[in-house]
Coordinates of C-alpha atoms in Angstrom, one line a residue:
M212 CA 143.6 138.6 166.5
K213 CA 141.2 141.0 168.3
I214 CA 141.1 143.4 165.3
N215 CA 140.2 140.5 162.9
F216 CA 137.5 139.3 165.3
I217 CA 135.9 142.7 165.5
K218 CA 136.1 143.1 161.7
T219 CA 134.4 139.7 161.3
I220 CA 131.6 140.7 163.7
E221 CA 131.1 143.9 161.9
E222 CA 130.9 142.2 158.5
K223 CA 128.5 139.5 159.7
G224 CA 126.4 142.2 161.5
V225 CA 125.9 144.1 158.3
E226 CA 124.8 140.9 156.5
A227 CA 122.4 140.0 159.3
L228 CA 120.9 143.5 159.4
S229 CA 120.4 143.5 155.6
L230 CA 118.5 140.1 155.8
I231 CA 116.4 141.3 158.7
F232 CA 115.5 144.5 156.8
A233 CA 114.6 142.5 153.7
I234 CA 112.4 140.1 155.7
A235 CA 110.6 143.1 157.4
I236 CA 109.9 144.7 154.0
W237 CA 108.6 141.3 152.8
Q238 CA 106.3 140.9 155.8
L239 CA 104.9 144.4 155.6
A240 CA 104.3 144.2 151.9
A241 CA 102.4 140.9 152.2
D242 CA 100.3 142.0 155.2
R243 CA 99.6 145.6 154.4
I244 CA 99.9 146.0 150.6
V245 CA 99.2 142.8 148.8
Q246 CA 96.9 141.1 151.5
N247 CA 96.5 138.0 149.3
K248 CA 98.4 134.8 150.2
L249 CA 98.0 133.5 146.6
L250 CA 99.9 136.5 145.2
L251 CA 102.5 136.9 148.0
P252 CA 102.6 134.7 151.1
S253 CA 104.1 136.5 154.1
F254 CA 107.3 135.5 155.8
Y255 CA 105.3 134.0 158.7
D256 CA 103.2 131.9 156.3
V257 CA 106.4 130.6 154.8
L258 CA 107.8 129.7 158.2
I259 CA 104.7 127.7 159.1
S260 CA 104.9 125.9 155.8
F261 CA 108.6 125.2 156.3
S262 CA 107.8 123.6 159.7
V263 CA 105.2 121.4 158.0
I264 CA 107.6 119.9 155.5
V265 CA 110.2 119.4 158.2
K266 CA 107.7 117.5 160.4
N267 CA 106.4 115.3 157.6
G268 CA 110.0 114.6 156.3
L269 CA 109.4 115.8 152.8
I270 CA 112.3 118.3 153.0
Y271 CA 114.8 115.5 153.5
T272 CA 113.7 113.2 150.7
D273 CA 113.3 116.0 148.2
T274 CA 116.6 117.7 149.1
L275 CA 118.5 114.4 148.9
T276 CA 116.8 113.6 145.6
S277 CA 117.8 116.9 144.0
L278 CA 121.3 116.6 145.3
L279 CA 121.5 113.1 143.8
H280 CA 120.4 114.5 140.4
F281 CA 123.0 117.3 140.7
S282 CA 125.7 114.9 141.7
I283 CA 125.0 112.6 138.7
G284 CA 125.2 115.6 136.3
I285 CA 128.3 117.2 137.8
A286 CA 130.2 113.9 138.0
A287 CA 129.5 113.2 134.3
A288 CA 130.5 116.8 133.3
F289 CA 133.8 116.5 135.2
I290 CA 134.6 113.1 133.7
L291 CA 134.0 114.2 130.1
G292 CA 134.4 118.0 130.2
I293 CA 137.8 118.5 131.9
P294 CA 139.7 115.9 129.8
L295 CA 138.1 117.1 126.6
G296 CA 138.9 120.7 127.4
I297 CA 142.5 119.7 128.2
A298 CA 142.9 117.8 124.9
M299 CA 141.4 120.8 123.0
G300 CA 143.7 123.3 124.6
W301 CA 146.9 121.2 124.4
F302 CA 146.5 119.5 121.0
K303 CA 145.6 121.7 118.0
A304 CA 144.4 118.7 116.0
V305 CA 141.8 117.8 118.7
N306 CA 140.6 121.4 118.9
R307 CA 140.1 121.5 115.1
A308 CA 138.2 118.3 115.1
V309 CA 136.0 118.9 118.1
D310 CA 135.4 122.6 118.1
P311 CA 132.8 122.7 115.3
I312 CA 130.7 120.0 117.1
I313 CA 131.0 121.9 120.4
E314 CA 129.9 125.2 118.8
I315 CA 126.9 123.5 117.2
L316 CA 125.7 121.8 120.4
R317 CA 126.5 124.6 122.8
P318 CA 123.8 127.1 121.8
I319 CA 121.0 124.5 122.2
P320 CA 119.2 125.2 125.5
P321 CA 119.7 122.4 128.0
L322 CA 115.9 122.2 128.4
A323 CA 115.5 121.2 124.8
W324 CA 117.1 117.9 125.7
I325 CA 114.4 117.0 128.2
P326 CA 112.3 115.0 125.6
F327 CA 115.4 112.9 124.8
A328 CA 116.2 112.5 128.5
I329 CA 112.8 111.1 129.1
V330 CA 113.0 108.8 126.0
W331 CA 116.5 107.5 126.8
F332 CA 116.3 107.2 130.5
G333 CA 112.6 107.4 131.4
L334 CA 111.5 109.2 134.6
T335 CA 114.6 108.2 136.5
H336 CA 117.4 109.9 138.4
Q337 CA 119.7 109.5 135.4
A338 CA 117.3 111.5 133.2
A339 CA 117.4 114.5 135.6
G340 CA 121.2 114.1 135.9
F341 CA 121.5 114.1 132.1
V342 CA 119.8 117.5 131.8
V343 CA 122.1 118.8 134.5
F344 CA 125.1 117.4 132.6
V345 CA 124.1 119.1 129.4
G346 CA 123.9 122.4 131.2
M347 CA 127.3 122.0 132.9
I348 CA 129.5 120.4 130.3
F349 CA 130.0 123.4 128.0
P350 CA 131.2 126.0 130.6
I351 CA 133.7 123.4 131.9
I352 CA 135.0 122.5 128.4
I353 CA 135.4 126.2 127.3
N354 CA 137.0 127.4 130.5
T355 CA 139.4 124.4 130.7
Y356 CA 140.3 125.0 127.0
T357 CA 140.8 128.7 127.6
G358 CA 143.0 128.0 130.7
F359 CA 145.2 125.6 128.7
K360 CA 145.4 127.8 125.7
N361 CA 146.7 130.7 127.8
V362 CA 149.4 128.8 129.6
P363 CA 152.5 131.1 129.2
R364 CA 155.0 129.6 126.7
V365 CA 157.8 130.6 129.0
Y366 CA 156.6 128.1 131.6
V367 CA 156.6 125.3 129.1
E368 CA 160.0 126.1 127.7
A369 CA 161.5 126.4 131.3
A370 CA 160.0 123.0 132.1
K371 CA 161.6 121.5 129.0
V372 CA 165.0 122.9 129.9
L373 CA 164.7 121.3 133.3
G374 CA 164.0 117.9 131.7
C375 CA 160.2 117.8 131.7
T376 CA 159.7 116.9 128.0
R377 CA 156.7 114.5 127.8
N378 CA 153.3 115.9 127.2
I379 CA 151.8 114.0 130.1
D380 CA 154.4 115.6 132.5
L381 CA 154.0 119.1 131.0
I382 CA 150.2 118.8 131.4
R383 CA 150.4 117.5 134.9
F384 CA 153.1 119.8 136.4
V385 CA 152.9 122.9 134.3
A386 CA 149.6 123.4 132.4
I387 CA 147.1 122.2 135.0
P388 CA 148.5 124.4 137.9
S389 CA 148.6 127.4 135.5
A390 CA 145.1 126.8 134.1
M391 CA 143.5 126.0 137.5
P392 CA 142.0 129.5 138.1
S393 CA 140.2 129.3 134.7
I394 CA 139.1 125.7 135.3
A395 CA 137.8 126.6 138.8
A396 CA 135.9 129.6 137.3
G397 CA 134.3 127.3 134.7
I398 CA 133.3 124.8 137.3
R399 CA 131.7 127.5 139.4
I400 CA 129.7 128.9 136.4
A401 CA 128.7 125.3 135.5
M402 CA 127.4 124.6 139.0
G403 CA 125.1 127.6 138.8
V404 CA 123.8 126.6 135.4
G405 CA 123.4 123.0 136.4
W406 CA 121.5 123.9 139.5
M407 CA 119.0 125.9 137.4
C408 CA 118.7 123.1 134.9
L409 CA 118.0 120.6 137.7
V410 CA 115.0 122.7 138.8
A411 CA 113.7 123.0 135.3
A412 CA 114.1 119.2 134.7
E413 CA 112.3 118.3 137.8
M414 CA 109.5 120.8 137.1
F415 CA 108.9 119.6 133.6
G416 CA 108.5 115.9 134.3
V417 CA 111.9 114.3 134.2
S418 CA 111.6 113.4 137.9
N419 CA 108.6 112.8 140.2
R420 CA 110.7 113.9 143.3
G421 CA 112.9 116.8 144.2
L422 CA 112.7 120.5 145.0
G423 CA 111.8 121.6 141.5
Y424 CA 109.1 119.0 141.3
Q425 CA 107.6 120.2 144.6
I426 CA 107.5 123.8 143.3
W427 CA 105.4 122.8 140.3
H428 CA 103.2 120.4 142.3
N429 CA 102.4 123.0 145.0
Y430 CA 101.7 125.6 142.3
Y431 CA 99.0 123.3 140.9
L432 CA 97.5 123.1 144.4
H433 CA 97.7 126.9 144.7
R434 CA 99.8 126.6 147.8
M435 CA 102.1 129.5 147.1
D436 CA 103.6 129.5 150.6
F437 CA 105.0 126.0 150.0
V438 CA 106.2 127.2 146.6
L439 CA 108.2 130.0 148.3
V440 CA 109.6 127.5 150.8
Y441 CA 111.0 125.4 148.1
M442 CA 112.3 128.4 146.2
L443 CA 114.2 129.6 149.2
L444 CA 115.5 126.1 149.9
L445 CA 116.9 126.1 146.4
G446 CA 118.5 129.4 147.0
F447 CA 120.1 128.5 150.3
I448 CA 121.4 125.1 149.1
G449 CA 122.8 126.7 146.0
L450 CA 124.5 129.3 148.2
L451 CA 126.0 126.6 150.4
I452 CA 127.3 124.6 147.5
D453 CA 128.9 127.7 146.0
R454 CA 130.4 128.8 149.4
F455 CA 131.8 125.4 150.0
F456 CA 133.4 125.2 146.5
R457 CA 134.8 128.7 146.8
Y458 CA 136.3 128.0 150.3
Y459 CA 137.9 124.7 149.2
V460 CA 139.3 126.1 145.9
D461 CA 140.4 129.5 147.3
E462 CA 141.8 128.2 150.5
K463 CA 143.3 125.0 149.3
L464 CA 144.0 124.9 145.5
L465 CA 144.5 128.6 144.7
R466 CA 146.2 130.0 147.8
W467 CA 149.2 130.8 145.7
K468 CA 147.1 133.1 143.5
T469 CA 146.1 135.3 146.4
G470 CA 149.6 135.4 147.9
T471 CA 148.5 133.6 151.2
V472 CA 150.9 130.7 151.0
V473 CA 152.7 130.2 154.3

């Protein structure tokens, strides 16, 4: 117990020192080298700007708005992407029918869908969520398909010998657990892509609220300290989402993969 505690302190200490070092370099570069707040605001300037948006409440409304857009996109991507990936990976006829459509649509950049998002949904939360959905859907489909395609045949045959013969039972009790690492990797990739698409959608007019919108709005006002505040907020929120997902998946769903089942 004591050894693990000391090891944790050492690891966290290294992380804290690296952040402090990076902040010190940033402050020195802004104050001594650049000396222009428009080109590079200092860390102190960003702290002051952060306190301003906390006091006026903008940080809460914009963060909640962006999380709402992200939630709409990820929910839609889960509902459509995972079942479609399962069907493609398990049934060859579905894969032959759907794969050409997926491969035509997949190379289209998600931002190219912004005009249709505005036409179909207007400047609404659903429009931003749709752009996020387009960015997330394909990594989820492809990784789910790959996971199901690579289910070892011996698992399936062993399950059939033990009486599990229906496709629905084989998918539920054999294929999904086997494919879960690949599905989880696809979801993690999709969340990163979706978060980037969210910012671009908000910046280019799909929404009149959110963290991405504030970046573009403050850029027009030449308030680059506020731009950096919202950029860092995006980074920290994205980090928290990723850490939460990794903790839940690694500690709950995939404990068997790392050999930590007790």
